[in-house]
Tab-separated table of C-alpha atoms and ligand atoms in Angstrom:
chain	number	residue	atom	x	y	z
A	1	MET	CA	159.417	78.384	16.931
A	2	ALA	CA	162.216	77.465	19.570
A	3	TRP	CA	162.087	78.320	23.575
A	4	THR	CA	164.697	81.375	22.168
A	5	ASP	CA	162.274	82.951	20.741
A	6	GLN	CA	159.824	83.070	23.684
A	7	VAL	CA	159.374	86.366	25.890
A	8	ALA	CA	157.337	84.725	28.965
A	9	ILE	CA	155.709	86.758	31.807
A	10	VAL	CA	155.397	85.383	35.214
A	11	THR	CA	153.176	86.816	37.324
A	12	GLY	CA	154.411	86.889	41.085
A	13	GLY	CA	157.831	85.750	40.018
A	14	ALA	CA	159.446	87.078	42.765
A	15	ARG	CA	158.779	84.128	45.101
A	16	GLY	CA	157.634	80.868	45.785
A	17	ILE	CA	156.265	78.586	42.961
A	18	GLY	CA	156.360	81.685	40.439
A	19	ARG	CA	160.212	82.295	41.235
A	20	ALA	CA	161.028	78.700	40.190
A	21	ALA	CA	158.982	79.056	36.968
A	22	ALA	CA	160.782	82.057	35.981
A	23	LEU	CA	164.008	80.620	36.619
A	24	LEU	CA	163.017	76.957	34.596
A	25	LEU	CA	161.891	79.000	31.802
A	26	ALA	CA	164.817	81.207	31.283
A	27	GLU	CA	167.286	78.208	32.009
A	28	ARG	CA	165.128	76.581	28.850
A	29	GLY	CA	166.289	79.874	26.897
A	30	ALA	CA	162.949	82.333	26.871
A	31	ALA	CA	163.795	85.946	27.972
A	32	VAL	CA	161.386	86.235	31.327
A	33	CYS	CA	159.690	89.402	33.177
A	34	VAL	CA	159.738	88.890	36.864
A	35	ASN	CA	156.312	90.120	38.281
A	36	CYS	CA	155.458	91.497	41.647
A	37	ALA	CA	153.146	93.187	43.482
A	38	ALA	CA	155.346	94.702	46.177
A	39	ARG	CA	158.831	92.903	46.842
A	40	ARG	CA	161.196	94.615	43.905
A	41	ASP	CA	164.008	93.332	45.834
A	42	ALA	CA	163.072	89.854	45.522
A	43	ALA	CA	162.014	90.293	41.911
A	44	GLU	CA	165.391	91.910	41.116
A	45	ALA	CA	167.342	88.442	43.188
A	46	VAL	CA	165.858	86.772	40.445
A	47	VAL	CA	166.383	88.872	37.334
A	48	ARG	CA	170.119	88.847	38.770
A	49	GLU	CA	170.387	84.981	38.964
A	50	ILE	CA	168.766	84.269	35.182
A	51	GLU	CA	171.308	86.915	33.946
A	52	ALA	CA	174.415	85.706	36.073
A	53	ALA	CA	173.351	82.539	34.111
A	54	GLY	CA	173.868	83.955	31.019
A	55	GLY	CA	169.398	84.505	30.822
A	56	ARG	CA	167.886	88.054	29.715
A	57	ALA	CA	165.153	89.119	32.345
A	58	VAL	CA	163.477	91.943	33.722
A	59	ALA	CA	161.835	92.874	36.972
A	60	ILE	CA	158.548	95.183	37.367
A	61	VAL	CA	156.347	95.746	40.334
A	62	ALA	CA	152.729	96.042	39.177
A	63	ASP	CA	149.472	94.865	40.970
A	64	VAL	CA	147.498	92.293	39.236
A	65	ALA	CA	144.471	93.612	40.182
A	66	ASP	CA	145.018	96.900	38.675
A	67	ASN	CA	144.261	96.915	35.008
A	68	LYS	CA	146.085	100.222	34.226
A	69	ALA	CA	149.087	98.652	35.603
A	70	VAL	CA	149.060	95.283	33.800
A	71	VAL	CA	148.881	96.863	30.353
A	72	ALA	CA	151.921	99.153	31.435
A	73	MET	CA	153.497	96.148	32.483
A	74	ILE	CA	152.784	94.128	28.793
A	75	GLU	CA	154.105	97.631	27.051
A	76	ALA	CA	157.106	98.149	29.027
A	77	VAL	CA	158.508	93.785	28.509
A	78	THR	CA	157.436	94.185	25.270
A	79	ALA	CA	159.648	97.366	24.696
A	80	GLN	CA	162.173	95.914	26.404
A	81	LEU	CA	162.259	92.353	25.770
A	82	GLY	CA	159.760	91.911	22.631
A	83	PRO	CA	156.577	90.668	22.475
A	84	PRO	CA	155.300	87.624	24.775
A	85	THR	CA	154.886	84.519	23.201
A	86	ILE	CA	153.901	83.195	27.197
A	87	LEU	CA	152.088	83.853	29.888
A	88	VAL	CA	152.018	82.493	33.359
A	89	ASN	CA	148.926	83.706	35.767
A	90	ASN	CA	150.769	82.878	38.777
A	91	ALA	CA	150.632	85.722	41.320
A	92	GLY	CA	147.711	84.618	44.045
A	93	ILE	CA	147.037	85.689	47.545
A	94	SER	CA	145.232	82.895	50.226
A	95	HIS	CA	142.983	84.267	52.742
A	96	GLN	CA	141.847	81.961	54.859
A	97	ALA	CA	138.175	81.982	56.631
A	98	THR	CA	135.549	79.768	57.376
A	99	LEU	CA	131.280	80.877	57.574
A	100	ASP	CA	132.215	82.073	60.548
A	101	THR	CA	135.118	84.426	60.110
A	102	TYR	CA	134.051	85.794	56.622
A	103	ASP	CA	135.342	89.031	55.742
A	104	PRO	CA	133.933	90.866	52.385
A	105	GLU	CA	136.548	93.361	52.113
A	106	ARG	CA	139.488	90.490	52.196
A	107	LEU	CA	137.483	88.002	49.866
A	108	ALA	CA	136.809	90.861	47.652
A	109	ARG	CA	139.921	91.879	47.218
A	110	MET	CA	140.811	87.742	47.308
A	111	ARG	CA	139.394	87.853	44.128
A	112	ARG	CA	140.382	90.764	42.463
A	113	VAL	CA	143.812	89.274	42.500
A	114	ASN	CA	143.049	85.878	42.037
A	115	VAL	CA	140.490	85.846	39.600
A	116	ASP	CA	140.882	89.808	37.636
A	117	GLY	CA	144.630	89.219	37.674
A	118	VAL	CA	144.028	86.215	35.313
A	119	ILE	CA	141.728	88.191	33.122
A	120	HIS	CA	143.820	91.246	33.240
A	121	ALA	CA	147.179	89.686	31.779
A	122	THR	CA	145.200	87.454	29.395
A	123	ARG	CA	143.300	90.557	28.333
A	124	ALA	CA	146.810	92.103	27.987
A	125	VAL	CA	148.408	89.634	26.214
A	126	MET	CA	145.834	88.327	23.643
A	127	GLY	CA	146.025	91.079	20.805
A	128	GLY	CA	150.275	90.362	20.447
A	129	MET	CA	149.535	87.090	20.839
A	130	ARG	CA	146.897	86.433	18.315
A	131	ALA	CA	148.580	88.871	15.761
A	132	ARG	CA	151.324	86.443	15.445
A	133	ARG	CA	149.097	83.505	15.914
A	134	TYR	CA	151.354	81.684	18.708
A	135	GLY	CA	150.793	81.843	22.353
A	136	ARG	CA	151.134	79.949	25.438
A	137	ILE	CA	149.041	80.818	28.448
A	138	VAL	CA	149.631	78.682	32.033
A	139	ASN	CA	147.227	79.391	34.989
A	140	VAL	CA	147.604	78.623	38.155
A	141	THR	CA	144.514	77.406	40.655
A	142	SER	CA	145.011	74.348	42.860
A	143	ILE	CA	143.327	71.524	44.192
A	144	ALA	CA	141.445	73.152	46.540
A	145	ALA	CA	138.999	74.332	44.088
A	146	ILE	CA	138.802	70.134	42.965
A	147	GLY	CA	137.605	69.565	46.623
A	148	THR	CA	140.203	68.851	48.591
A	149	ALA	CA	139.186	68.925	52.660
A	150	LEU	CA	141.711	71.695	54.635
A	151	ALA	CA	139.872	73.891	56.360
A	152	GLY	CA	139.827	77.662	55.840
A	153	ASN	CA	139.741	77.038	52.183
A	154	ALA	CA	136.428	77.544	51.036
A	155	PHE	CA	136.319	81.188	49.952
A	156	TYR	CA	139.985	80.777	47.952
A	157	ALA	CA	138.849	77.366	46.990
A	158	ALA	CA	135.658	79.509	45.225
A	159	SER	CA	138.487	81.582	43.465
A	160	LYS	CA	140.633	78.704	42.009
A	161	ALA	CA	137.513	77.287	40.689
A	162	GLU	CA	137.251	80.189	38.640
A	163	VAL	CA	140.289	80.011	37.212
A	164	ALA	CA	139.824	76.292	36.198
A	165	ILE	CA	136.722	77.514	34.603
A	166	LEU	CA	138.552	80.582	32.281
A	167	THR	CA	140.809	78.587	31.386
A	168	ARG	CA	138.515	76.041	30.195
A	169	ARG	CA	136.565	79.026	28.353
A	170	PHE	CA	139.481	81.326	27.376
A	171	ALA	CA	141.149	77.909	25.316
A	172	MET	CA	138.077	77.890	23.337
A	173	GLU	CA	138.044	81.583	22.810
A	174	LEU	CA	141.739	81.746	22.055
A	175	GLY	CA	142.581	78.356	20.102
A	176	PRO	CA	141.349	79.223	16.981
A	177	ASP	CA	144.366	82.445	17.051
A	178	GLY	CA	147.104	79.318	18.077
A	179	ILE	CA	146.438	80.095	21.143
A	180	THR	CA	146.975	77.318	24.064
A	181	VAL	CA	144.917	77.699	27.054
A	182	ASN	CA	145.780	75.063	30.123
A	183	ALA	CA	146.307	75.359	34.091
A	184	VAL	CA	148.355	73.242	36.956
A	185	ALA	CA	146.513	72.481	40.266
A	186	PRO	CA	149.260	72.718	42.663
A	187	GLY	CA	148.984	70.919	45.528
A	188	PHE	CA	150.801	71.496	49.441
A	189	ILE	CA	153.580	73.538	48.370
A	190	ARG	CA	156.546	74.596	50.589
A	191	THR	CA	156.677	78.699	49.807
A	192	ASP	CA	155.838	82.280	51.908
A	193	MET	CA	152.121	81.214	51.583
A	194	THR	CA	151.610	78.429	52.845
A	195	ARG	CA	154.120	79.139	55.685
A	196	ALA	CA	152.210	82.611	56.744
A	197	ASN	CA	148.891	80.307	56.708
A	198	ARG	CA	151.145	78.189	59.276
A	199	ALA	CA	152.227	80.852	61.433
A	200	GLY	CA	152.337	80.125	65.099
A	201	ASP	CA	151.315	76.182	64.234
A	202	ASP	CA	154.553	73.697	64.344
A	203	TRP	CA	155.160	74.065	60.519
A	204	ALA	CA	157.167	70.451	60.883
A	205	ALA	CA	153.802	68.559	61.968
A	206	ALA	CA	152.180	70.876	59.585
A	207	GLU	CA	154.149	69.186	56.811
A	208	ARG	CA	154.356	65.578	58.453
A	209	ARG	CA	150.334	65.806	58.768
A	210	LEU	CA	150.007	67.103	54.652
A	211	ALA	CA	152.697	64.542	53.614
A	212	GLU	CA	150.673	61.745	55.371
A	213	ARG	CA	147.854	63.044	52.554
A	214	ALA	CA	149.795	62.459	49.916
A	215	MET	CA	150.630	59.371	48.165
A	216	MET	CA	154.086	60.285	47.445
A	217	ARG	CA	154.494	61.234	51.291
A	218	ARG	CA	155.935	64.228	50.719
A	219	ILE	CA	154.835	68.260	50.465
A	220	GLY	CA	156.153	69.449	47.263
A	221	GLU	CA	158.440	72.347	46.097
A	222	PRO	CA	158.528	75.119	43.890
A	223	GLN	CA	160.447	73.346	41.259
A	224	ASP	CA	157.795	70.460	41.242
A	225	ILE	CA	155.261	72.930	40.153
A	226	ALA	CA	157.653	74.904	37.528
A	227	HIS	CA	158.431	71.790	35.968
A	228	ALA	CA	154.170	71.550	34.737
A	229	ILE	CA	154.214	74.878	33.858
A	230	ALA	CA	157.481	74.478	31.263
A	231	PHE	CA	155.694	71.483	29.610
A	232	LEU	CA	152.704	73.353	28.989
A	233	ALA	CA	154.435	76.692	28.069
A	234	ALA	CA	156.709	74.561	25.719
A	235	PRO	CA	156.642	75.406	21.931
A	236	GLU	CA	156.016	71.288	21.779
A	237	SER	CA	152.597	71.722	23.671
A	238	GLY	CA	150.979	72.988	20.977
A	239	TRP	CA	147.966	70.808	20.647
A	240	ILE	CA	147.275	70.585	24.788
A	241	THR	CA	144.858	72.960	25.800
A	242	ALA	CA	141.807	72.874	28.170
A	243	GLN	CA	143.629	71.610	30.861
A	244	THR	CA	143.896	71.017	33.931
A	245	LEU	CA	147.264	69.344	35.386
A	246	VAL	CA	147.098	68.114	39.036
A	247	VAL	CA	150.291	68.323	40.680
A	248	ASP	CA	149.671	67.050	43.971
A	249	GLY	CA	151.931	64.198	44.807
A	250	GLY	CA	149.033	62.371	44.766
A	251	ARG	CA	146.859	63.263	47.260
A	252	MET	CA	144.415	61.361	48.857
A	253	ASP	CA	141.843	63.890	51.431
A	254	TYR	CA	139.231	65.137	48.255
A	255	ILE	CA	136.112	65.770	49.487
A	256	GLY	CA	133.637	62.777	48.760
A	257	HIS	CA	130.733	60.947	50.060
A	258	ALA	CA	131.703	57.577	51.090
B	301	LIG	P1	153.885	83.104	47.579
B	301	LIG	O1	154.907	82.794	47.964
B	301	LIG	O2	153.018	83.937	48.239
B	301	LIG	O3	154.557	84.360	46.391
B	301	LIG	C1	153.263	84.789	45.740
B	301	LIG	C2	153.874	85.837	44.711
B	301	LIG	O4	152.676	86.838	43.813
B	301	LIG	C3	154.926	87.087	45.323
B	301	LIG	O5	156.170	87.174	44.731
B	301	LIG	C4	153.669	88.421	45.180
B	301	LIG	O6	154.850	89.499	44.894
B	301	LIG	C5	153.114	87.745	44.253
B	301	LIG	N1	151.738	88.518	44.560
B	301	LIG	C6	151.043	88.414	45.086
B	301	LIG	N2	149.920	89.458	44.841
B	301	LIG	C7	150.003	89.947	44.056
B	301	LIG	C8	149.706	90.828	42.975
B	301	LIG	N3	148.387	91.711	43.424
B	301	LIG	N4	149.954	91.240	41.645
B	301	LIG	C9	151.733	91.012	41.183
B	301	LIG	N5	151.766	90.135	42.142
B	301	LIG	C10	151.531	89.587	43.492
B	301	LIG	O7	152.568	81.904	46.904
B	301	LIG	P2	152.830	80.813	45.986
B	301	LIG	O8	152.801	79.919	47.339
B	301	LIG	O9	153.772	80.726	45.507
B	301	LIG	O10	151.505	80.826	45.199
B	301	LIG	C11	151.829	80.617	43.714
B	301	LIG	C12	150.329	80.464	43.090
B	301	LIG	O11	150.404	79.247	43.231
B	301	LIG	C13	149.016	81.248	44.123
B	301	LIG	O12	148.092	81.839	42.841
B	301	LIG	C14	148.716	80.366	44.690
B	301	LIG	O13	147.139	80.723	44.536
B	301	LIG	C15	149.122	79.143	44.050
B	301	LIG	N6	149.324	77.560	44.733
B	301	LIG	C16	150.107	77.614	45.910
B	301	LIG	C17	150.101	76.468	46.557
B	301	LIG	C18	150.675	76.284	47.894
B	301	LIG	O14	151.061	75.411	48.400
B	301	LIG	N7	151.484	77.450	48.454
B	301	LIG	C19	149.174	75.618	46.458
B	301	LIG	C20	148.125	75.777	45.557
B	301	LIG	C21	148.237	76.962	44.482
B	301	LIG	P3	155.476	90.247	46.368
B	301	LIG	O15	156.729	88.834	46.641
B	301	LIG	O16	156.031	91.388	45.732
B	301	LIG	O17	154.299	90.051	47.717
């Protein structure tokens, strides 16, 4: 199957990592559904950018935490672009909290988006992928899930650890049908999410601090992650499954016992 035969859904494709992934998949030749939760303007801007470069894309607002909305999105994509062959489960939110500031409602919402969202979208595309015996699913987890030491990330890390194990388990369930399931675990990336988490802080100082923790001595850009997503989503990557590809510039602050 060629890149030009691909139809990709990028959840949270309007901004940040998802936006960069949507643009790169379109550049490779895929038709792309740019999903978002609320910022239709941002999703439509990505669609216009893809169309201006000669590609095909649609913007669809759907909360991945809402199973019905996800099912309706897949039906709309199938009607407008064709049956999905690539799913990038990128939509996510990060609620910073510690044991002291634990807020069950906000954390339940985070889990519904970060974990249930992956389950909803995977279930919604798997029937069509199974029928055609082809599919590429790429989940976006985080290095927080493998134990980086950034404060305030415990519950977010736990939600992303769920995504990491679901990646391996779903790969096992869907492999016999020709569907690969992999994950990318980004390090610290310059996006609205990381800026919002440090609202009020000195961003330049935070960037310097985080850059010092990476062997490459810089923070990541959304394109660094998009490149890894496109690699795992490629037609040629059909014998790579159940893997988590860490893309963190060589972060050195993993929790250890030394
Ligand atoms: P971002 O800049 O905040 O963008 C998030 C995108 O996801 C937006 O387009 C947003 O839609 C969409 N979204 C949020 N909740 C959604 C929902 N319920 N349904 C559908 N779409 C939803 O985030 P980012 O930094 O690019 O992060 C993308 C992914 O990478 C997340 O899963 C995040 O956890 C993960 N990650 C990020 C970093 C990092 O350093 N940035 C590191 C590791 C992992 P609207 O535009 O409508 O708001």
